[in-house]
PDB file of C-alpha atoms in Angstrom:
ATOM      1  CA  UNK A   1       0.297  -0.068   0.033  1.00  0.00           C
ATOM      2  CA  UNK A   2       1.501   3.386  -0.957  1.00  0.00           C
ATOM      3  CA  UNK A   3       1.996   5.849   1.751  1.00  0.00           C
ATOM      4  CA  UNK A   4       2.446   9.642   1.964  1.00  0.00           C
ATOM      5  CA  UNK A   5       5.946  10.978   2.242  1.00  0.00           C
ATOM      6  CA  UNK A   6       5.704  14.477   1.419  1.00  0.00           C
ATOM      7  CA  UNK A   7       2.694  16.853   1.550  1.00  0.00           C
ATOM      8  CA  UNK A   8       1.408  20.141   1.491  1.00  0.00           C
ATOM      9  CA  UNK A   9       1.822  20.459   5.329  1.00  0.00           C
ATOM     10  CA  UNK A  10       5.427  19.651   4.863  1.00  0.00           C
ATOM     11  CA  UNK A  11       7.284  16.607   5.871  1.00  0.00           C
ATOM     12  CA  UNK A  12       7.714  14.139   8.723  1.00  0.00           C
ATOM     13  CA  UNK A  13      11.524  13.815   9.597  1.00  0.00           C
ATOM     14  CA  UNK A  14      12.931  11.637  12.106  1.00  0.00           C
ATOM     15  CA  UNK A  15      16.497  12.658  13.713  1.00  0.00           C
ATOM     16  CA  UNK A  16      19.048  10.939  12.063  1.00  0.00           C
ATOM     17  CA  UNK A  17      21.307  11.242  15.368  1.00  0.00           C
ATOM     18  CA  UNK A  18      18.375  10.025  17.301  1.00  0.00           C
ATOM     19  CA  UNK A  19      17.800   6.943  14.854  1.00  0.00           C
ATOM     20  CA  UNK A  20      21.702   6.402  14.390  1.00  0.00           C
ATOM     21  CA  UNK A  21      22.853   6.835  18.193  1.00  0.00           C
ATOM     22  CA  UNK A  22      20.245   7.228  20.901  1.00  0.00           C
ATOM     23  CA  UNK A  23      18.040   4.705  19.863  1.00  0.00           C
ATOM     24  CA  UNK A  24      20.160   1.971  19.068  1.00  0.00           C
ATOM     25  CA  UNK A  25      22.296   2.589  22.215  1.00  0.00           C
ATOM     26  CA  UNK A  26      18.921   2.922  24.233  1.00  0.00           C
ATOM     27  CA  UNK A  27      17.889  -0.636  22.754  1.00  0.00           C
ATOM     28  CA  UNK A  28      21.128  -2.281  23.491  1.00  0.00           C
ATOM     29  CA  UNK A  29      21.822  -1.022  26.906  1.00  0.00           C
ATOM     30  CA  UNK A  30      18.390  -1.954  28.187  1.00  0.00           C
ATOM     31  CA  UNK A  31      17.313   1.458  28.603  1.00  0.00           C
ATOM     32  CA  UNK A  32      14.578   0.877  26.297  1.00  0.00           C
ATOM     33  CA  UNK A  33      12.517  -2.408  25.742  1.00  0.00           C
ATOM     34  CA  UNK A  34      11.052  -3.472  22.289  1.00  0.00           C
ATOM     35  CA  UNK A  35       7.915  -2.521  23.691  1.00  0.00           C
ATOM     36  CA  UNK A  36       8.794   0.825  24.733  1.00  0.00           C
ATOM     37  CA  UNK A  37      10.470   1.305  20.986  1.00  0.00           C
ATOM     38  CA  UNK A  38       7.122   0.147  19.598  1.00  0.00           C
ATOM     39  CA  UNK A  39       5.063   2.557  21.545  1.00  0.00           C
ATOM     40  CA  UNK A  40       7.547   5.463  20.826  1.00  0.00           C
ATOM     41  CA  UNK A  41       7.490   4.438  16.985  1.00  0.00           C
ATOM     42  CA  UNK A  42       3.964   4.446  17.415  1.00  0.00           C
ATOM     43  CA  UNK A  43       3.770   8.051  18.838  1.00  0.00           C
ATOM     44  CA  UNK A  44       5.921   9.450  16.175  1.00  0.00           C
ATOM     45  CA  UNK A  45       3.999   8.088  13.311  1.00  0.00           C
ATOM     46  CA  UNK A  46       0.910   9.755  14.711  1.00  0.00           C
ATOM     47  CA  UNK A  47       2.547  13.215  15.580  1.00  0.00           C
ATOM     48  CA  UNK A  48       1.432  16.393  13.848  1.00  0.00           C
ATOM     49  CA  UNK A  49       3.038  19.428  14.558  1.00  0.00           C
ATOM     50  CA  UNK A  50       4.597  17.697  17.531  1.00  0.00           C
ATOM     51  CA  UNK A  51       1.421  16.273  19.272  1.00  0.00           C
ATOM     52  CA  UNK A  52       0.114  12.994  19.108  1.00  0.00           C
ATOM     53  CA  UNK A  53      -3.539  12.067  19.730  1.00  0.00           C
ATOM     54  CA  UNK A  54      -3.250   8.434  20.995  1.00  0.00           C
ATOM     55  CA  UNK A  55      -5.542   6.642  23.704  1.00  0.00           C
ATOM     56  CA  UNK A  56      -3.441   3.703  25.079  1.00  0.00           C
ATOM     57  CA  UNK A  57      -6.386   1.477  23.444  1.00  0.00           C
ATOM     58  CA  UNK A  58      -5.402   2.456  20.035  1.00  0.00           C
ATOM     59  CA  UNK A  59      -1.831   2.141  20.325  1.00  0.00           C
ATOM     60  CA  UNK A  60      -2.072  -1.413  22.261  1.00  0.00           C
ATOM     61  CA  UNK A  61      -4.255  -2.652  19.130  1.00  0.00           C
ATOM     62  CA  UNK A  62      -1.695  -1.349  16.570  1.00  0.00           C
ATOM     63  CA  UNK A  63       1.256  -2.580  18.086  1.00  0.00           C
ATOM     64  CA  UNK A  64      -0.326  -6.006  19.056  1.00  0.00           C
ATOM     65  CA  UNK A  65      -0.358  -5.849  22.929  1.00  0.00           C
ATOM     66  CA  UNK A  66      -2.421  -5.229  25.785  1.00  0.00           C
ATOM     67  CA  UNK A  67      -3.395  -1.644  27.161  1.00  0.00           C
ATOM     68  CA  UNK A  68      -1.883  -2.745  30.574  1.00  0.00           C
ATOM     69  CA  UNK A  69       1.540  -3.065  28.882  1.00  0.00           C
ATOM     70  CA  UNK A  70       1.033   0.361  27.010  1.00  0.00           C
ATOM     71  CA  UNK A  71       0.768   2.448  30.456  1.00  0.00           C
ATOM     72  CA  UNK A  72       3.932   1.829  31.758  1.00  0.00           C
ATOM     73  CA  UNK A  73       5.567   2.288  28.539  1.00  0.00           C
ATOM     74  CA  UNK A  74       4.355   5.930  27.888  1.00  0.00           C
ATOM     75  CA  UNK A  75       5.189   6.485  31.654  1.00  0.00           C
ATOM     76  CA  UNK A  76       8.728   5.085  31.101  1.00  0.00           C
ATOM     77  CA  UNK A  77       9.209   6.927  27.839  1.00  0.00           C
ATOM     78  CA  UNK A  78       7.792  10.186  29.620  1.00  0.00           C
ATOM     79  CA  UNK A  79      10.409   9.837  32.516  1.00  0.00           C
ATOM     80  CA  UNK A  80      13.185  10.038  29.526  1.00  0.00           C
ATOM     81  CA  UNK A  81      11.706  13.016  27.830  1.00  0.00           C
ATOM     82  CA  UNK A  82      11.109  11.024  24.431  1.00  0.00           C
ATOM     83  CA  UNK A  83       7.356  12.318  24.919  1.00  0.00           C
ATOM     84  CA  UNK A  84       5.321  14.242  27.677  1.00  0.00           C
ATOM     85  CA  UNK A  85       1.815  14.027  28.580  1.00  0.00           C
ATOM     86  CA  UNK A  86      -0.414  17.277  27.586  1.00  0.00           C
ATOM     87  CA  UNK A  87      -3.645  15.873  28.215  1.00  0.00           C
ATOM     88  CA  UNK A  88      -5.785  12.818  28.372  1.00  0.00           C
ATOM     89  CA  UNK A  89      -4.814  10.855  25.300  1.00  0.00           C
ATOM     90  CA  UNK A  90      -2.433  13.764  23.955  1.00  0.00           C
ATOM     91  CA  UNK A  91       1.266  13.061  24.157  1.00  0.00           C
ATOM     92  CA  UNK A  92       3.833  15.569  23.010  1.00  0.00           C
ATOM     93  CA  UNK A  93       6.698  13.861  20.944  1.00  0.00           C
ATOM     94  CA  UNK A  94      10.095  15.521  21.590  1.00  0.00           C
ATOM     95  CA  UNK A  95      10.748  17.566  18.288  1.00  0.00           C
ATOM     96  CA  UNK A  96      14.413  16.679  18.690  1.00  0.00           C
ATOM     97  CA  UNK A  97      13.613  13.295  17.839  1.00  0.00           C
ATOM     98  CA  UNK A  98      10.806  13.810  15.055  1.00  0.00           C
ATOM     99  CA  UNK A  99       8.597  16.579  14.075  1.00  0.00           C
ATOM    100  CA  UNK A 100       6.165  16.789  10.941  1.00  0.00           C
ATOM    101  CA  UNK A 101       5.926  20.185   9.488  1.00  0.00           C
ATOM    102  CA  UNK A 102       8.842  22.363   8.054  1.00  0.00           C
ATOM    103  CA  UNK A 103      12.192  23.335   9.611  1.00  0.00           C
ATOM    104  CA  UNK A 104      10.995  26.995  10.653  1.00  0.00           C
ATOM    105  CA  UNK A 105       7.973  25.516  12.492  1.00  0.00           C
ATOM    106  CA  UNK A 106       9.991  23.049  14.296  1.00  0.00           C
ATOM    107  CA  UNK A 107      12.176  25.852  15.475  1.00  0.00           C
ATOM    108  CA  UNK A 108       9.255  28.006  16.682  1.00  0.00           C
ATOM    109  CA  UNK A 109       8.050  24.985  18.731  1.00  0.00           C
ATOM    110  CA  UNK A 110      11.152  24.330  20.095  1.00  0.00           C
ATOM    111  CA  UNK A 111      11.719  27.977  20.998  1.00  0.00           C
ATOM    112  CA  UNK A 112       8.085  27.654  22.771  1.00  0.00           C
ATOM    113  CA  UNK A 113       9.083  24.479  24.522  1.00  0.00           C
ATOM    114  CA  UNK A 114      12.282  26.065  25.933  1.00  0.00           C
ATOM    115  CA  UNK A 115      10.621  29.052  27.057  1.00  0.00           C
ATOM    116  CA  UNK A 116       8.398  26.886  29.716  1.00  0.00           C
ATOM    117  CA  UNK A 117      11.787  26.024  31.389  1.00  0.00           C
ATOM    118  CA  UNK A 118      10.498  22.753  32.348  1.00  0.00           C
ATOM    119  CA  UNK A 119      12.174  21.209  35.565  1.00  0.00           C
ATOM    120  CA  UNK A 120      12.978  18.046  33.503  1.00  0.00           C
ATOM    121  CA  UNK A 121      14.930  20.004  30.854  1.00  0.00           C
ATOM    122  CA  UNK A 122      12.102  18.837  28.120  1.00  0.00           C
ATOM    123  CA  UNK A 123      13.146  19.124  25.246  1.00  0.00           C
ATOM    124  CA  UNK A 124      16.802  19.356  25.484  1.00  0.00           C
ATOM    125  CA  UNK A 125      17.605  16.626  27.992  1.00  0.00           C
ATOM    126  CA  UNK A 126      16.790  12.966  26.726  1.00  0.00           C
ATOM    127  CA  UNK A 127      17.197   9.476  28.005  1.00  0.00           C
ATOM    128  CA  UNK A 128      18.769   8.675  31.025  1.00  0.00           C
ATOM    129  CA  UNK A 129      20.145  11.927  31.680  1.00  0.00           C
ATOM    130  CA  UNK A 130      16.535  12.848  32.354  1.00  0.00           C
ATOM    131  CA  UNK A 131      16.068  10.520  35.043  1.00  0.00           C
ATOM    132  CA  UNK A 132      16.939  11.406  38.350  1.00  0.00           C
ATOM    133  CA  UNK A 133      20.110   9.588  39.805  1.00  0.00           C
ATOM    134  CA  UNK A 134      18.375   7.119  41.856  1.00  0.00           C
ATOM    135  CA  UNK A 135      15.886   5.847  39.045  1.00  0.00           C
ATOM    136  CA  UNK A 136      18.658   4.867  36.670  1.00  0.00           C
ATOM    137  CA  UNK A 137      18.033   1.042  36.951  1.00  0.00           C
ATOM    138  CA  UNK A 138      17.151  -0.466  33.410  1.00  0.00           C
ATOM    139  CA  UNK A 139      13.441  -1.214  33.120  1.00  0.00           C
ATOM    140  CA  UNK A 140      11.816  -4.347  34.410  1.00  0.00           C
ATOM    141  CA  UNK A 141       9.382  -4.578  31.776  1.00  0.00           C
TER     142      UNK A 141
END
């Protein structure tokens, strides 16, 4: 089945740095499980202008798991600033990982996020460096 790659609204772009260095290292070190990677991939594929509308049941159905597995995966990804919750069923994807839109829009969005000066360092602190020292053990799931 053909799929849209480019459109009138710009394009979807996955950070090459994230895809080449961050994600493989997270998977190989155990920082991220296959399930968490699948959930993140689903969020990346849904995100429009940095926000994904994704209820846990839909994510679970699309990746072939149960809703009870998705909830802890989302919490894990949020603790590491890959995503953040911005409302019920709304997830903000870190625009340094992926963004759908043009580069100017991505830069404006990053500026808005940085102006919030979030305590956890979102969007600039990603992965284990976003987790307080006492929580840096590999995930159990």
